[in-house]
């Protein structure tokens, strides 16, 4: 089975490259060899979406802003390995 592919599409007009890069770094640090790749895709019009394979896991407009690192890791984990314990990221659930 192929490893999951994360695609982060960010708005260049809004200058969200650093945010997208930081989120990519967080995912790569947490999931290391469990991910096949993390791709940054430039866009326009206020777009900021995160997909795991063909599943949209975050949309800035739909979900109201940006996820924090812990929430993003939980969302990715729920798609690629629902049984995985994320340690402190899971303990910070409300």
PDB file of N, CA and C in Angstrom:
ATOM      1  N   UNK A   1       0.835  -1.183   0.000  1.00  0.00           N
ATOM      2  CA  UNK A   1       0.000   0.000   0.000  1.00  0.00           C
ATOM      3  C   UNK A   1       0.884   1.251   0.000  1.00  0.00           C
ATOM      4  N   UNK A   2       0.494   2.238  -0.786  1.00  0.00           N
ATOM      5  CA  UNK A   2       1.238   3.488  -0.831  1.00  0.00           C
ATOM      6  C   UNK A   2       1.037   4.275   0.453  1.00  0.00           C
ATOM      7  N   UNK A   3       2.054   5.021   0.807  1.00  0.00           N
ATOM      8  CA  UNK A   3       1.956   5.871   1.996  1.00  0.00           C
ATOM      9  C   UNK A   3       1.103   7.100   1.675  1.00  0.00           C
ATOM     10  N   UNK A   4       0.449   7.665   2.688  1.00  0.00           N
ATOM     11  CA  UNK A   4      -0.427   8.812   2.477  1.00  0.00           C
ATOM     12  C   UNK A   4       0.311  10.031   1.930  1.00  0.00           C
ATOM     13  N   UNK A   5      -0.435  10.825   1.174  1.00  0.00           N
ATOM     14  CA  UNK A   5       0.070  12.058   0.587  1.00  0.00           C
ATOM     15  C   UNK A   5      -0.728  13.221   1.170  1.00  0.00           C
ATOM     16  N   UNK A   6      -0.027  14.166   1.773  1.00  0.00           N
ATOM     17  CA  UNK A   6      -0.654  15.364   2.321  1.00  0.00           C
ATOM     18  C   UNK A   6      -0.430  16.502   1.331  1.00  0.00           C
ATOM     19  N   UNK A   7      -1.506  17.231   1.020  1.00  0.00           N
ATOM     20  CA  UNK A   7      -1.416  18.397   0.139  1.00  0.00           C
ATOM     21  C   UNK A   7      -1.939  19.602   0.904  1.00  0.00           C
ATOM     22  N   UNK A   8      -1.077  20.593   1.074  1.00  0.00           N
ATOM     23  CA  UNK A   8      -1.466  21.848   1.712  1.00  0.00           C
ATOM     24  C   UNK A   8      -1.487  22.920   0.633  1.00  0.00           C
ATOM     25  N   UNK A   9      -2.672  23.442   0.358  1.00  0.00           N
ATOM     26  CA  UNK A   9      -2.825  24.512  -0.624  1.00  0.00           C
ATOM     27  C   UNK A   9      -3.001  25.813   0.144  1.00  0.00           C
ATOM     28  N   UNK A  10      -2.156  26.794  -0.168  1.00  0.00           N
ATOM     29  CA  UNK A  10      -2.133  28.047   0.582  1.00  0.00           C
ATOM     30  C   UNK A  10      -2.236  29.240  -0.366  1.00  0.00           C
ATOM     31  N   UNK A  11      -2.716  30.363   0.155  1.00  0.00           N
ATOM     32  CA  UNK A  11      -2.886  31.576  -0.639  1.00  0.00           C
ATOM     33  C   UNK A  11      -1.584  32.380  -0.665  1.00  0.00           C
ATOM     34  N   UNK A  12      -1.080  32.623  -1.866  1.00  0.00           N
ATOM     35  CA  UNK A  12       0.125  33.443  -1.995  1.00  0.00           C
ATOM     36  C   UNK A  12      -0.185  34.920  -1.774  1.00  0.00           C
ATOM     37  N   UNK A  13      -1.390  35.345  -2.112  1.00  0.00           N
ATOM     38  CA  UNK A  13      -1.781  36.740  -1.907  1.00  0.00           C
ATOM     39  C   UNK A  13      -1.830  37.081  -0.423  1.00  0.00           C
ATOM     40  N   UNK A  14      -2.235  36.119   0.382  1.00  0.00           N
ATOM     41  CA  UNK A  14      -2.335  36.305   1.831  1.00  0.00           C
ATOM     42  C   UNK A  14      -1.009  36.036   2.532  1.00  0.00           C
ATOM     43  N   UNK A  15      -0.030  35.584   1.782  1.00  0.00           N
ATOM     44  CA  UNK A  15       1.311  35.290   2.290  1.00  0.00           C
ATOM     45  C   UNK A  15       1.297  34.221   3.374  1.00  0.00           C
ATOM     46  N   UNK A  16       0.593  33.124   3.084  1.00  0.00           N
ATOM     47  CA  UNK A  16       0.478  32.033   4.045  1.00  0.00           C
ATOM     48  C   UNK A  16       1.485  30.909   3.821  1.00  0.00           C
ATOM     49  N   UNK A  17       2.536  31.174   3.037  1.00  0.00           N
ATOM     50  CA  UNK A  17       3.561  30.153   2.804  1.00  0.00           C
ATOM     51  C   UNK A  17       4.218  29.704   4.106  1.00  0.00           C
ATOM     52  N   UNK A  18       4.587  30.629   4.971  1.00  0.00           N
ATOM     53  CA  UNK A  18       5.249  30.241   6.224  1.00  0.00           C
ATOM     54  C   UNK A  18       4.343  29.377   7.087  1.00  0.00           C
ATOM     55  N   UNK A  19       3.056  29.720   7.137  1.00  0.00           N
ATOM     56  CA  UNK A  19       2.099  28.917   7.906  1.00  0.00           C
ATOM     57  C   UNK A  19       2.010  27.513   7.314  1.00  0.00           C
ATOM     58  N   UNK A  20       1.916  27.426   5.995  1.00  0.00           N
ATOM     59  CA  UNK A  20       1.831  26.127   5.318  1.00  0.00           C
ATOM     60  C   UNK A  20       3.098  25.312   5.567  1.00  0.00           C
ATOM     61  N   UNK A  21       4.240  25.969   5.477  1.00  0.00           N
ATOM     62  CA  UNK A  21       5.507  25.288   5.718  1.00  0.00           C
ATOM     63  C   UNK A  21       5.647  24.788   7.146  1.00  0.00           C
ATOM     64  N   UNK A  22       5.188  25.604   8.089  1.00  0.00           N
ATOM     65  CA  UNK A  22       5.231  25.200   9.495  1.00  0.00           C
ATOM     66  C   UNK A  22       4.339  23.982   9.730  1.00  0.00           C
ATOM     67  N   UNK A  23       3.143  23.990   9.142  1.00  0.00           N
ATOM     68  CA  UNK A  23       2.244  22.846   9.312  1.00  0.00           C
ATOM     69  C   UNK A  23       2.833  21.595   8.671  1.00  0.00           C
ATOM     70  N   UNK A  24       3.467  21.753   7.522  1.00  0.00           N
ATOM     71  CA  UNK A  24       4.123  20.613   6.876  1.00  0.00           C
ATOM     72  C   UNK A  24       5.221  20.057   7.779  1.00  0.00           C
ATOM     73  N   UNK A  25       6.003  20.943   8.380  1.00  0.00           N
ATOM     74  CA  UNK A  25       7.079  20.523   9.278  1.00  0.00           C
ATOM     75  C   UNK A  25       6.522  19.781  10.487  1.00  0.00           C
ATOM     76  N   UNK A  26       5.439  20.269  11.063  1.00  0.00           N
ATOM     77  CA  UNK A  26       4.816  19.602  12.205  1.00  0.00           C
ATOM     78  C   UNK A  26       4.375  18.182  11.835  1.00  0.00           C
ATOM     79  N   UNK A  27       3.756  18.044  10.666  1.00  0.00           N
ATOM     80  CA  UNK A  27       3.294  16.718  10.239  1.00  0.00           C
ATOM     81  C   UNK A  27       4.460  15.781   9.964  1.00  0.00           C
ATOM     82  N   UNK A  28       5.493  16.291   9.309  1.00  0.00           N
ATOM     83  CA  UNK A  28       6.655  15.453   9.017  1.00  0.00           C
ATOM     84  C   UNK A  28       7.384  15.063  10.295  1.00  0.00           C
ATOM     85  N   UNK A  29       7.428  15.940  11.265  1.00  0.00           N
ATOM     86  CA  UNK A  29       8.082  15.618  12.538  1.00  0.00           C
ATOM     87  C   UNK A  29       7.324  14.539  13.298  1.00  0.00           C
ATOM     88  N   UNK A  30       5.999  14.620  13.266  1.00  0.00           N
ATOM     89  CA  UNK A  30       5.176  13.669  14.013  1.00  0.00           C
ATOM     90  C   UNK A  30       5.051  12.334  13.303  1.00  0.00           C
ATOM     91  N   UNK A  31       4.812  12.367  12.000  1.00  0.00           N
ATOM     92  CA  UNK A  31       4.514  11.129  11.271  1.00  0.00           C
ATOM     93  C   UNK A  31       5.705  10.562  10.509  1.00  0.00           C
ATOM     94  N   UNK A  32       6.808  11.298  10.480  1.00  0.00           N
ATOM     95  CA  UNK A  32       8.086  10.859   9.907  1.00  0.00           C
ATOM     96  C   UNK A  32       7.938   9.938   8.703  1.00  0.00           C
ATOM     97  N   UNK A  33       8.211   8.664   8.886  1.00  0.00           N
ATOM     98  CA  UNK A  33       8.201   7.724   7.760  1.00  0.00           C
ATOM     99  C   UNK A  33       6.816   7.166   7.439  1.00  0.00           C
ATOM    100  N   UNK A  34       5.793   7.600   8.159  1.00  0.00           N
ATOM    101  CA  UNK A  34       4.426   7.129   7.878  1.00  0.00           C
ATOM    102  C   UNK A  34       3.785   7.862   6.706  1.00  0.00           C
ATOM    103  N   UNK A  35       4.365   8.999   6.316  1.00  0.00           N
ATOM    104  CA  UNK A  35       3.834   9.770   5.191  1.00  0.00           C
ATOM    105  C   UNK A  35       4.703   9.557   3.966  1.00  0.00           C
ATOM    106  N   UNK A  36       4.061   9.494   2.819  1.00  0.00           N
ATOM    107  CA  UNK A  36       4.804   9.377   1.572  1.00  0.00           C
ATOM    108  C   UNK A  36       5.389  10.701   1.141  1.00  0.00           C
ATOM    109  N   UNK A  37       4.594  11.769   1.314  1.00  0.00           N
ATOM    110  CA  UNK A  37       5.059  13.106   0.977  1.00  0.00           C
ATOM    111  C   UNK A  37       4.103  14.149   1.538  1.00  0.00           C
ATOM    112  N   UNK A  38       4.644  15.347   1.692  1.00  0.00           N
ATOM    113  CA  UNK A  38       3.841  16.512   2.039  1.00  0.00           C
ATOM    114  C   UNK A  38       4.138  17.546   0.959  1.00  0.00           C
ATOM    115  N   UNK A  39       3.086  18.001   0.296  1.00  0.00           N
ATOM    116  CA  UNK A  39       3.228  18.890  -0.849  1.00  0.00           C
ATOM    117  C   UNK A  39       2.618  20.243  -0.523  1.00  0.00           C
ATOM    118  N   UNK A  40       3.330  21.315  -0.866  1.00  0.00           N
ATOM    119  CA  UNK A  40       2.805  22.665  -0.730  1.00  0.00           C
ATOM    120  C   UNK A  40       2.414  23.165  -2.121  1.00  0.00           C
ATOM    121  N   UNK A  41       1.161  23.615  -2.238  1.00  0.00           N
ATOM    122  CA  UNK A  41       0.637  24.061  -3.527  1.00  0.00           C
ATOM    123  C   UNK A  41       0.200  25.515  -3.401  1.00  0.00           C
ATOM    124  N   UNK A  42       0.825  26.422  -4.168  1.00  0.00           N
ATOM    125  CA  UNK A  42       0.407  27.817  -4.107  1.00  0.00           C
ATOM    126  C   UNK A  42      -0.947  28.023  -4.776  1.00  0.00           C
ATOM    127  N   UNK A  43      -1.748  28.901  -4.179  1.00  0.00           N
ATOM    128  CA  UNK A  43      -3.055  29.243  -4.726  1.00  0.00           C
ATOM    129  C   UNK A  43      -3.345  30.710  -4.467  1.00  0.00           C
ATOM    130  N   UNK A  44      -4.564  31.124  -4.744  1.00  0.00           N
ATOM    131  CA  UNK A  44      -4.985  32.503  -4.528  1.00  0.00           C
ATOM    132  C   UNK A  44      -6.403  32.519  -3.964  1.00  0.00           C
ATOM    133  N   UNK A  45      -6.889  33.722  -3.663  1.00  0.00           N
ATOM    134  CA  UNK A  45      -8.270  33.876  -3.240  1.00  0.00           C
ATOM    135  C   UNK A  45      -8.553  33.468  -1.810  1.00  0.00           C
ATOM    136  N   UNK A  46      -7.537  33.502  -0.948  1.00  0.00           N
ATOM    137  CA  UNK A  46      -7.751  33.176   0.453  1.00  0.00           C
ATOM    138  C   UNK A  46      -7.836  31.697   0.753  1.00  0.00           C
ATOM    139  N   UNK A  47      -7.388  30.872  -0.184  1.00  0.00           N
ATOM    140  CA  UNK A  47      -7.476  29.423   0.012  1.00  0.00           C
ATOM    141  C   UNK A  47      -6.448  28.941   1.037  1.00  0.00           C
ATOM    142  N   UNK A  48      -6.876  28.040   1.877  1.00  0.00           N
ATOM    143  CA  UNK A  48      -5.980  27.291   2.754  1.00  0.00           C
ATOM    144  C   UNK A  48      -6.673  25.978   3.062  1.00  0.00           C
ATOM    145  N   UNK A  49      -6.249  24.937   2.365  1.00  0.00           N
ATOM    146  CA  UNK A  49      -6.845  23.622   2.557  1.00  0.00           C
ATOM    147  C   UNK A  49      -5.755  22.592   2.809  1.00  0.00           C
ATOM    148  N   UNK A  50      -6.151  21.536   3.511  1.00  0.00           N
ATOM    149  CA  UNK A  50      -5.237  20.427   3.764  1.00  0.00           C
ATOM    150  C   UNK A  50      -5.983  19.149   3.410  1.00  0.00           C
ATOM    151  N   UNK A  51      -5.378  18.371   2.541  1.00  0.00           N
ATOM    152  CA  UNK A  51      -5.957  17.100   2.117  1.00  0.00           C
ATOM    153  C   UNK A  51      -5.007  15.973   2.470  1.00  0.00           C
ATOM    154  N   UNK A  52      -5.583  14.844   2.817  1.00  0.00           N
ATOM    155  CA  UNK A  52      -4.827  13.618   3.014  1.00  0.00           C
ATOM    156  C   UNK A  52      -5.373  12.632   2.006  1.00  0.00           C
ATOM    157  N   UNK A  53      -4.544  12.277   1.048  1.00  0.00           N
ATOM    158  CA  UNK A  53      -4.993  11.518  -0.118  1.00  0.00           C
ATOM    159  C   UNK A  53      -6.148  12.292  -0.742  1.00  0.00           C
ATOM    160  N   UNK A  54      -7.309  11.737  -0.874  1.00  0.00           N
ATOM    161  CA  UNK A  54      -8.429  12.462  -1.485  1.00  0.00           C
ATOM    162  C   UNK A  54      -9.419  12.997  -0.456  1.00  0.00           C
ATOM    163  N   UNK A  55      -9.045  12.971   0.811  1.00  0.00           N
ATOM    164  CA  UNK A  55      -9.936  13.417   1.883  1.00  0.00           C
ATOM    165  C   UNK A  55      -9.580  14.838   2.308  1.00  0.00           C
ATOM    166  N   UNK A  56     -10.530  15.743   2.201  1.00  0.00           N
ATOM    167  CA  UNK A  56     -10.330  17.109   2.680  1.00  0.00           C
ATOM    168  C   UNK A  56     -10.454  17.093   4.196  1.00  0.00           C
ATOM    169  N   UNK A  57      -9.350  17.405   4.877  1.00  0.00           N
ATOM    170  CA  UNK A  57      -9.396  17.365   6.336  1.00  0.00           C
ATOM    171  C   UNK A  57      -9.473  18.757   6.954  1.00  0.00           C
ATOM    172  N   UNK A  58      -9.113  19.789   6.192  1.00  0.00           N
ATOM    173  CA  UNK A  58      -9.258  21.150   6.712  1.00  0.00           C
ATOM    174  C   UNK A  58      -9.460  22.117   5.565  1.00  0.00           C
ATOM    175  N   UNK A  59     -10.414  23.015   5.740  1.00  0.00           N
ATOM    176  CA  UNK A  59     -10.652  24.107   4.792  1.00  0.00           C
ATOM    177  C   UNK A  59     -10.858  25.361   5.632  1.00  0.00           C
ATOM    178  N   UNK A  60     -10.004  26.341   5.434  1.00  0.00           N
ATOM    179  CA  UNK A  60     -10.052  27.559   6.243  1.00  0.00           C
ATOM    180  C   UNK A  60     -11.433  28.202   6.226  1.00  0.00           C
ATOM    181  N   UNK A  61     -12.057  28.242   5.066  1.00  0.00           N
ATOM    182  CA  UNK A  61     -13.376  28.873   4.961  1.00  0.00           C
ATOM    183  C   UNK A  61     -14.459  28.021   5.625  1.00  0.00           C
ATOM    184  N   UNK A  62     -14.428  26.735   5.391  1.00  0.00           N
ATOM    185  CA  UNK A  62     -15.430  25.832   5.966  1.00  0.00           C
ATOM    186  C   UNK A  62     -15.275  25.697   7.476  1.00  0.00           C
ATOM    187  N   UNK A  63     -14.020  25.566   7.925  1.00  0.00           N
ATOM    188  CA  UNK A  63     -13.749  25.237   9.323  1.00  0.00           C
ATOM    189  C   UNK A  63     -13.434  26.452  10.194  1.00  0.00           C
ATOM    190  N   UNK A  64     -13.385  27.624   9.591  1.00  0.00           N
ATOM    191  CA  UNK A  64     -13.207  28.841  10.376  1.00  0.00           C
ATOM    192  C   UNK A  64     -11.795  29.095  10.843  1.00  0.00           C
ATOM    193  N   UNK A  65     -10.913  29.420   9.946  1.00  0.00           N
ATOM    194  CA  UNK A  65      -9.545  29.758  10.320  1.00  0.00           C
ATOM    195  C   UNK A  65      -8.576  28.623  10.075  1.00  0.00           C
ATOM    196  N   UNK A  66      -7.627  28.516  10.964  1.00  0.00           N
ATOM    197  CA  UNK A  66      -6.547  27.550  10.813  1.00  0.00           C
ATOM    198  C   UNK A  66      -6.523  26.605  12.008  1.00  0.00           C
ATOM    199  N   UNK A  67      -6.150  25.345  11.770  1.00  0.00           N
ATOM    200  CA  UNK A  67      -6.040  24.418  12.903  1.00  0.00           C
ATOM    201  C   UNK A  67      -4.750  24.682  13.668  1.00  0.00           C
ATOM    202  N   UNK A  68      -4.770  24.424  14.978  1.00  0.00           N
ATOM    203  CA  UNK A  68      -3.499  24.438  15.688  1.00  0.00           C
ATOM    204  C   UNK A  68      -2.799  23.117  15.389  1.00  0.00           C
ATOM    205  N   UNK A  69      -1.545  23.023  15.758  1.00  0.00           N
ATOM    206  CA  UNK A  69      -0.751  21.841  15.416  1.00  0.00           C
ATOM    207  C   UNK A  69      -1.352  20.560  15.977  1.00  0.00           C
ATOM    208  N   UNK A  70      -1.797  20.596  17.221  1.00  0.00           N
ATOM    209  CA  UNK A  70      -2.353  19.381  17.836  1.00  0.00           C
ATOM    210  C   UNK A  70      -3.595  18.915  17.092  1.00  0.00           C
ATOM    211  N   UNK A  71      -4.485  19.844  16.753  1.00  0.00           N
ATOM    212  CA  UNK A  71      -5.712  19.479  16.034  1.00  0.00           C
ATOM    213  C   UNK A  71      -5.383  18.914  14.657  1.00  0.00           C
ATOM    214  N   UNK A  72      -4.449  19.530  13.955  1.00  0.00           N
ATOM    215  CA  UNK A  72      -4.066  19.045  12.628  1.00  0.00           C
ATOM    216  C   UNK A  72      -3.517  17.622  12.712  1.00  0.00           C
ATOM    217  N   UNK A  73      -2.685  17.367  13.686  1.00  0.00           N
ATOM    218  CA  UNK A  73      -2.120  16.025  13.854  1.00  0.00           C
ATOM    219  C   UNK A  73      -3.218  14.999  14.141  1.00  0.00           C
ATOM    220  N   UNK A  74      -4.204  15.378  14.944  1.00  0.00           N
ATOM    221  CA  UNK A  74      -5.322  14.480  15.227  1.00  0.00           C
ATOM    222  C   UNK A  74      -6.106  14.170  13.958  1.00  0.00           C
ATOM    223  N   UNK A  75      -6.354  15.188  13.144  1.00  0.00           N
ATOM    224  CA  UNK A  75      -7.120  14.987  11.913  1.00  0.00           C
ATOM    225  C   UNK A  75      -6.385  14.068  10.936  1.00  0.00           C
ATOM    226  N   UNK A  76      -5.083  14.276  10.805  1.00  0.00           N
ATOM    227  CA  UNK A  76      -4.295  13.412   9.918  1.00  0.00           C
ATOM    228  C   UNK A  76      -4.243  12.002  10.480  1.00  0.00           C
ATOM    229  N   UNK A  77      -3.993  11.877  11.760  1.00  0.00           N
ATOM    230  CA  UNK A  77      -3.962  10.568  12.408  1.00  0.00           C
ATOM    231  C   UNK A  77      -5.272   9.814  12.190  1.00  0.00           C
ATOM    232  N   UNK A  78      -6.400  10.511  12.317  1.00  0.00           N
ATOM    233  CA  UNK A  78      -7.704   9.877  12.163  1.00  0.00           C
ATOM    234  C   UNK A  78      -7.898   9.279  10.778  1.00  0.00           C
ATOM    235  N   UNK A  79      -7.195   9.822   9.781  1.00  0.00           N
ATOM    236  CA  UNK A  79      -7.285   9.299   8.419  1.00  0.00           C
ATOM    237  C   UNK A  79      -6.274   8.182   8.189  1.00  0.00           C
ATOM    238  N   UNK A  80      -5.037   8.361   8.646  1.00  0.00           N
ATOM    239  CA  UNK A  80      -3.991   7.391   8.280  1.00  0.00           C
ATOM    240  C   UNK A  80      -3.798   6.256   9.275  1.00  0.00           C
ATOM    241  N   UNK A  81      -4.126   6.480  10.563  1.00  0.00           N
ATOM    242  CA  UNK A  81      -3.891   5.461  11.588  1.00  0.00           C
ATOM    243  C   UNK A  81      -4.720   5.779  12.830  1.00  0.00           C
ATOM    244  N   UNK A  82      -6.049   5.547  12.770  1.00  0.00           N
ATOM    245  CA  UNK A  82      -6.951   5.960  13.852  1.00  0.00           C
ATOM    246  C   UNK A  82      -6.599   5.416  15.235  1.00  0.00           C
ATOM    247  N   UNK A  83      -5.893   4.316  15.315  1.00  0.00           N
ATOM    248  CA  UNK A  83      -5.551   3.730  16.610  1.00  0.00           C
ATOM    249  C   UNK A  83      -4.292   4.324  17.231  1.00  0.00           C
ATOM    250  N   UNK A  84      -3.584   5.149  16.502  1.00  0.00           N
ATOM    251  CA  UNK A  84      -2.315   5.706  16.975  1.00  0.00           C
ATOM    252  C   UNK A  84      -2.527   6.708  18.110  1.00  0.00           C
ATOM    253  N   UNK A  85      -1.697   6.598  19.143  1.00  0.00           N
ATOM    254  CA  UNK A  85      -1.720   7.537  20.255  1.00  0.00           C
ATOM    255  C   UNK A  85      -0.745   8.671  19.939  1.00  0.00           C
ATOM    256  N   UNK A  86      -1.231   9.898  20.034  1.00  0.00           N
ATOM    257  CA  UNK A  86      -0.393  11.051  19.751  1.00  0.00           C
ATOM    258  C   UNK A  86       0.194  11.675  21.024  1.00  0.00           C
ATOM    259  N   UNK A  87       0.103  10.974  22.110  1.00  0.00           N
ATOM    260  CA  UNK A  87       0.690  11.465  23.353  1.00  0.00           C
ATOM    261  C   UNK A  87       0.071  12.766  23.804  1.00  0.00           C
ATOM    262  N   UNK A  88       0.886  13.790  23.998  1.00  0.00           N
ATOM    263  CA  UNK A  88       0.400  15.055  24.545  1.00  0.00           C
ATOM    264  C   UNK A  88      -0.640  15.726  23.644  1.00  0.00           C
ATOM    265  N   UNK A  89      -0.588  15.505  22.342  1.00  0.00           N
ATOM    266  CA  UNK A  89      -1.587  16.101  21.433  1.00  0.00           C
ATOM    267  C   UNK A  89      -2.976  15.548  21.726  1.00  0.00           C
ATOM    268  N   UNK A  90      -3.059  14.296  22.115  1.00  0.00           N
ATOM    269  CA  UNK A  90      -4.356  13.698  22.456  1.00  0.00           C
ATOM    270  C   UNK A  90      -4.800  14.121  23.857  1.00  0.00           C
ATOM    271  N   UNK A  91      -3.868  14.300  24.753  1.00  0.00           N
ATOM    272  CA  UNK A  91      -4.221  14.685  26.113  1.00  0.00           C
ATOM    273  C   UNK A  91      -4.749  16.113  26.199  1.00  0.00           C
ATOM    274  N   UNK A  92      -4.472  16.928  25.181  1.00  0.00           N
ATOM    275  CA  UNK A  92      -4.939  18.318  25.187  1.00  0.00           C
ATOM    276  C   UNK A  92      -6.343  18.468  24.623  1.00  0.00           C
ATOM    277  N   UNK A  93      -7.026  17.352  24.324  1.00  0.00           N
ATOM    278  CA  UNK A  93      -8.405  17.443  23.848  1.00  0.00           C
ATOM    279  C   UNK A  93      -9.267  18.054  24.935  1.00  0.00           C
ATOM    280  N   UNK A  94     -10.244  18.832  24.499  1.00  0.00           N
ATOM    281  CA  UNK A  94     -11.122  19.508  25.472  1.00  0.00           C
ATOM    282  C   UNK A  94     -11.960  18.548  26.272  1.00  0.00           C
TER     283      UNK A  94
END
